[in-house]
XYZ file of C-alpha atoms in Angstrom:
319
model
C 217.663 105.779 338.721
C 221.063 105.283 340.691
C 219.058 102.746 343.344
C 217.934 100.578 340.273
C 221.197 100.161 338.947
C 222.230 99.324 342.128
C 219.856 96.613 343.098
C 219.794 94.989 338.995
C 223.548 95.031 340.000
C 223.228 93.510 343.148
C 220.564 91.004 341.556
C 223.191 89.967 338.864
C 225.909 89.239 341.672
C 223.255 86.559 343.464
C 222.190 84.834 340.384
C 225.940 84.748 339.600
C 226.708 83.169 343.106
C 223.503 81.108 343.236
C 224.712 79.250 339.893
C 227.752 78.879 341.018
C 226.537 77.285 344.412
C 224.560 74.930 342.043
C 227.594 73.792 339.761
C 229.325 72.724 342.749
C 226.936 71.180 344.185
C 226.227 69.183 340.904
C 230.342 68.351 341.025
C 229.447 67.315 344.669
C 227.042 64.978 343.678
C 228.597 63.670 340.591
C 231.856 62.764 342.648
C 229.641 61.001 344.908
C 227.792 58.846 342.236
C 230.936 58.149 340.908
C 232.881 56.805 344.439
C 229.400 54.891 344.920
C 228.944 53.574 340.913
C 230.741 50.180 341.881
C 228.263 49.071 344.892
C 224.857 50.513 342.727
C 226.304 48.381 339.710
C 226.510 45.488 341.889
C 223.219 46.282 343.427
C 221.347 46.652 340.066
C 222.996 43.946 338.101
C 224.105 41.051 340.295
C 221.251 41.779 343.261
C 217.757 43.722 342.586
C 217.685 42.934 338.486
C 218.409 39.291 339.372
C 215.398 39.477 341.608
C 212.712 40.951 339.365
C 213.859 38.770 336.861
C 213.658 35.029 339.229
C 210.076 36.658 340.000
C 209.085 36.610 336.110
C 210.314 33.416 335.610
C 208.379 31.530 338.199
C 205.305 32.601 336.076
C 206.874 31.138 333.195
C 207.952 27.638 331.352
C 211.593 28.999 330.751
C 214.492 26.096 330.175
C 217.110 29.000 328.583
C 217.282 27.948 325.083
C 214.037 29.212 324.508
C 212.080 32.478 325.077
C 210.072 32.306 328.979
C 206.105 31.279 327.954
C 203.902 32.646 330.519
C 201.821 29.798 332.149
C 200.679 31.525 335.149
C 200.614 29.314 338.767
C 201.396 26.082 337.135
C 204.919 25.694 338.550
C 203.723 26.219 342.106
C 200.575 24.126 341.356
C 202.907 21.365 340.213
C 205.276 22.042 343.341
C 202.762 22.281 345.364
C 200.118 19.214 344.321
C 202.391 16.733 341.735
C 205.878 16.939 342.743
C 206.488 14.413 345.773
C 210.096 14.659 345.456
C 209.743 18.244 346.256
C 208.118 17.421 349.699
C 210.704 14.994 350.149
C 213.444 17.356 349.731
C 210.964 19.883 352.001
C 211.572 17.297 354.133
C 214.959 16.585 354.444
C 216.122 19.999 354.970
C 213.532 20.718 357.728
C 215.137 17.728 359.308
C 218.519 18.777 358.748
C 218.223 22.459 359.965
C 216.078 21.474 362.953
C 218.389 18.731 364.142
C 221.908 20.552 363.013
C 221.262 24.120 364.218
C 220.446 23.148 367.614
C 223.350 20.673 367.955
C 226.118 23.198 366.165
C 224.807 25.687 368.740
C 224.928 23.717 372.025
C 228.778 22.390 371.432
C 229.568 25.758 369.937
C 228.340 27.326 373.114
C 230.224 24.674 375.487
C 233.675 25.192 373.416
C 233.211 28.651 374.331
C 232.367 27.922 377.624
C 235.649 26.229 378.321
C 238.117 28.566 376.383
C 236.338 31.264 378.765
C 237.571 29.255 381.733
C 241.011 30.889 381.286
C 243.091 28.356 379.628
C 246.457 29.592 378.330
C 247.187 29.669 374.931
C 243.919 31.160 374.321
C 244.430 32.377 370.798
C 245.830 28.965 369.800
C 242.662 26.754 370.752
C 240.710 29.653 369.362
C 241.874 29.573 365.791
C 242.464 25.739 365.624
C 238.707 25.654 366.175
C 238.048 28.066 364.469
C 239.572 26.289 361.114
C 236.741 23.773 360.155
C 234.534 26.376 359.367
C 236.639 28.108 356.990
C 237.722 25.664 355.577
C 234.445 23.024 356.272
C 231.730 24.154 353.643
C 234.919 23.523 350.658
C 235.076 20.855 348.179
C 237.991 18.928 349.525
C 236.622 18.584 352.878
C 233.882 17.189 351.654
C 235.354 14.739 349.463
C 237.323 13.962 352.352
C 234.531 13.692 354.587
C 233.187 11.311 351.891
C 236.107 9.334 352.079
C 236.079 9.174 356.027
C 232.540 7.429 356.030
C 232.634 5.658 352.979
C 232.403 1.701 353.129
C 236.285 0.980 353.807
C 236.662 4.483 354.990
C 239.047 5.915 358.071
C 235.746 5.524 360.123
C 234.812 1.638 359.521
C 238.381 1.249 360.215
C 238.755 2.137 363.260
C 235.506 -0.141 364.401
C 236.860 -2.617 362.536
C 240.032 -2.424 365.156
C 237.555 -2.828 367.747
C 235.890 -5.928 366.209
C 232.578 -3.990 365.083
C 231.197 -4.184 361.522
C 231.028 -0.371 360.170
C 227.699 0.228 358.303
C 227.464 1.599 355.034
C 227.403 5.176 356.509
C 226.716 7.517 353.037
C 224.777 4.644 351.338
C 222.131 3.833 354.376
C 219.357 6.412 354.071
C 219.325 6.354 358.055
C 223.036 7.152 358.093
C 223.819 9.257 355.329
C 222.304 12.631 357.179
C 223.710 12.361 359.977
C 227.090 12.230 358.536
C 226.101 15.398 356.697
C 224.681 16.468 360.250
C 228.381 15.348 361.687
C 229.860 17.898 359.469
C 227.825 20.736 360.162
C 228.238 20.521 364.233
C 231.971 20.682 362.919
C 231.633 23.905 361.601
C 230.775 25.299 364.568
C 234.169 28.059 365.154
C 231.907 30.568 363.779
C 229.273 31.109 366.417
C 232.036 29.221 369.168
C 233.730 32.780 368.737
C 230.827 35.442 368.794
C 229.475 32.998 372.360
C 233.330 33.198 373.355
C 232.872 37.208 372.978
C 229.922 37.420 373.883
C 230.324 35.759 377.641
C 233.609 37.956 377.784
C 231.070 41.076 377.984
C 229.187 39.507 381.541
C 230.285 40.975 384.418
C 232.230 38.676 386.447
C 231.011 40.706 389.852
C 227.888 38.572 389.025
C 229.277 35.290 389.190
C 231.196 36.490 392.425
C 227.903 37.959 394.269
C 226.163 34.622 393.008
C 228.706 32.157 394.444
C 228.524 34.380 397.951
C 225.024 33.355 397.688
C 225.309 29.896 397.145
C 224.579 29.381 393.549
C 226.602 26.270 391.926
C 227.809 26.375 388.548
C 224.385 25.515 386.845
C 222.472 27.735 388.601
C 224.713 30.265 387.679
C 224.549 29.195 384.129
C 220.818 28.929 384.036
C 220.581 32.395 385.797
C 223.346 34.222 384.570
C 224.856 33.149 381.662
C 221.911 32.430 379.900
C 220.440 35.238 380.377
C 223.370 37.898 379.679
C 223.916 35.474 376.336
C 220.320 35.483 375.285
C 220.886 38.655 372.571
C 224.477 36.622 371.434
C 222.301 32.770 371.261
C 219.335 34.841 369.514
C 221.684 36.555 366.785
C 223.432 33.325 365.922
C 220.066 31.211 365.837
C 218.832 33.246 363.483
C 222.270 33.198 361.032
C 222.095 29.199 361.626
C 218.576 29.270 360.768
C 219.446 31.036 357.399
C 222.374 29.164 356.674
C 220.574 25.542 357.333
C 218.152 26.180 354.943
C 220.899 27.202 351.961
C 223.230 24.338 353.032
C 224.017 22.842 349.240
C 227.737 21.730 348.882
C 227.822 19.474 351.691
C 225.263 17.128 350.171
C 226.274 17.800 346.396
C 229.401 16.651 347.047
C 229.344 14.015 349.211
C 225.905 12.211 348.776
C 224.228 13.944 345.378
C 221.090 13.707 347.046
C 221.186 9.684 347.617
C 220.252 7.329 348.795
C 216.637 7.300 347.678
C 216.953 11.197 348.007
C 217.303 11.160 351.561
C 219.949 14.229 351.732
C 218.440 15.611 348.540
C 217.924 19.604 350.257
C 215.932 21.915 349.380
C 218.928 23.806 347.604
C 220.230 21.256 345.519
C 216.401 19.888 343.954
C 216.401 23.706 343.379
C 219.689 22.818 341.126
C 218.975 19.956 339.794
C 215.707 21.666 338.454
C 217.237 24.219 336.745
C 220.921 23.507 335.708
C 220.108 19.677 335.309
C 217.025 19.343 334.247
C 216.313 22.722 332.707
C 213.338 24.035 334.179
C 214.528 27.342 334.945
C 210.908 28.797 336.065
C 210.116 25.837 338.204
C 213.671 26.530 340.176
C 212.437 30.370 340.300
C 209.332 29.271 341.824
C 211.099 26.977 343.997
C 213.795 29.668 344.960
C 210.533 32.376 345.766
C 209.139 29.850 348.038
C 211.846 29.002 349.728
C 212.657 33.213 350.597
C 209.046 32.753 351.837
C 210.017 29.999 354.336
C 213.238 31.451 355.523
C 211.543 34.705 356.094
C 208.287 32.853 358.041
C 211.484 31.503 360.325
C 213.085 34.157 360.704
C 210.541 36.335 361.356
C 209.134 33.626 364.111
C 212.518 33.689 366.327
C 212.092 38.018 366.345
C 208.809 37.395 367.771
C 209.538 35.326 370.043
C 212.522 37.171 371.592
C 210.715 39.172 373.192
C 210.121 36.029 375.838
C 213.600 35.224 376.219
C 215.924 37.534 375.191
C 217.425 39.758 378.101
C 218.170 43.497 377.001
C 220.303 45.727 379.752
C 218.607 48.583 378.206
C 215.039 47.337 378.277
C 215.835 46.756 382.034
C 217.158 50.109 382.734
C 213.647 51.574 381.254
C 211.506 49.411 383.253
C 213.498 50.455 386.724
């Protein structure tokens, strides 16, 4: 009788203690949804909600004022099959990120090359670079950009000076890109300063045991450098390659598209689709496809890295 008491006694105390273990660990988790409530809020409502929804739309003939009608495919049939300004804008951006990437790159990688040298006042050159691209995708530079190549702009000026007649820069469809182009190699402080870290991390006992060798300073580039840099080139291709397909103020601001939609982007026909001309599904469609494209690109340049990008630790595991 005694031992039964004892062990309904003992069975009370670790129910006791085993619901107490669980309201703190409810507080536990509560505090923890709570610290966390601001990112899942943003995540729900201004990221994964936002998504679902764009995905609805592009099955639907939606231009806000009235409810979304389901039509199925149509808007990528019509993007697709009856919309040649769509290709054209397809167009223009592939020609834009394909020429501008590659360009922003290579002088971003030869700034960094020469404040690497070991110039002094280091930290000045770096941030006066670095300034155009804070301040280079923002509305005033770009009207000011617009009023550097316009007809009697800063630009025609100066070749006026020299006795040459300036073109019509933002009104030649010829032109007009490649002063958008101009302004995106201008931004290039961004990946100038991960190269400039990155070629800080190569040993310089490399360069040393190369020049005892013989190697000259492009052999040592195209053996060294190169490779050491490969992961640091690969990791700011692909945030170029993202970022050249978004580009959207550069062009709304300083050409709208013109002339004869040469600089209209993919971005801003997306715009003009649904904030102009309010077709909100077609720009959902058109927004879907180009996440597609992006990710195609993207996912191209991981695949090929294995070819050319140099890991230390994938070396170490094949010695």
């Amino acid at each position: 009788m005694r031992s039964l008491i004892h062990r309904g006694a003992v069975a009370e105390v670790s129910a006791g203690a085993a619901a107490v273990r669980r309201a703190r660990r409810r507080s536990s988790n509560l505090a923890g949804y709570l610290f966390i409530s601001p990112w899942l809020i943003g995540f729900f409502g201004f990221t994964l909600i936002p998504i679902v929804a764009s995905l609805y739309l592009s099955f639907t003939n939606y231009d806000i004022f009235t409810p979304p009608r389901w039509i199925g495919l149509d808007n990528y049939r019509t993007m697709f099959f009856e919309d040649p300004r769509y290709w054209k804008s397809v167009g223009a951006t592939f020609y834009y990120v394909f020429t501008a990437v590659p360009l922003r790159l290579v002088f971003a990688l030869a700034i960094a090359m020469l404040l690497n040298a070991g110039f002094s006042f280091l930290g000045l050159y770096r941030a006066i670079f670095y300034i155009p691209s804070i301040i280079g995708g923002s509305v005033a530079v770009a009207l000011m950009w617009r009023r550097l190549f316009g007809v009697d702009g800063l630009i025609n000026t100066v070749l006026g000076l020299g006795g040459l007649q300036g073109p019509n820069w933002l009104g030649d469809p010829r032109t007009a890109i490649w002063t958008l182009i101009l302004l995106a190699v201008w931004q290039f402080g961004s990946p100038m300063l991960i190269f400039l870290a990155g070629l800080k991390q190569i040993p310089q006992e490399l360069y040393e045991a190369a020049a005892i060798d013989g190697a000259g300073p492009w052999k040592k580039f195209l053996r060294i450098t190169l490779p050491l840099l490969s992961p640091v080139i690969f990791f700011n291709l692909v945030m170029q390659i993202i970022a050249g397909f978004m580009v959207f103020t550069q062009a709304f601001v300083i050409t709208r598209g013109g002339p004869l939609d040469s600089t209209r982007f993919y971005s801003l026909y997306l715009y003009d689709q649904g904030f102009q001309f309010l077709h909100m599904g077609y720009a959902a469609a058109m927004a879907w496809v180009l996440l597609i494209i992006i990710a195609f690109f993207t996912a191209l340049v991981f695949k090929s890295s294995s070819f050319w990008v140099y890991y230390e630790a994938d070396a170490r595991e094949e010695k």
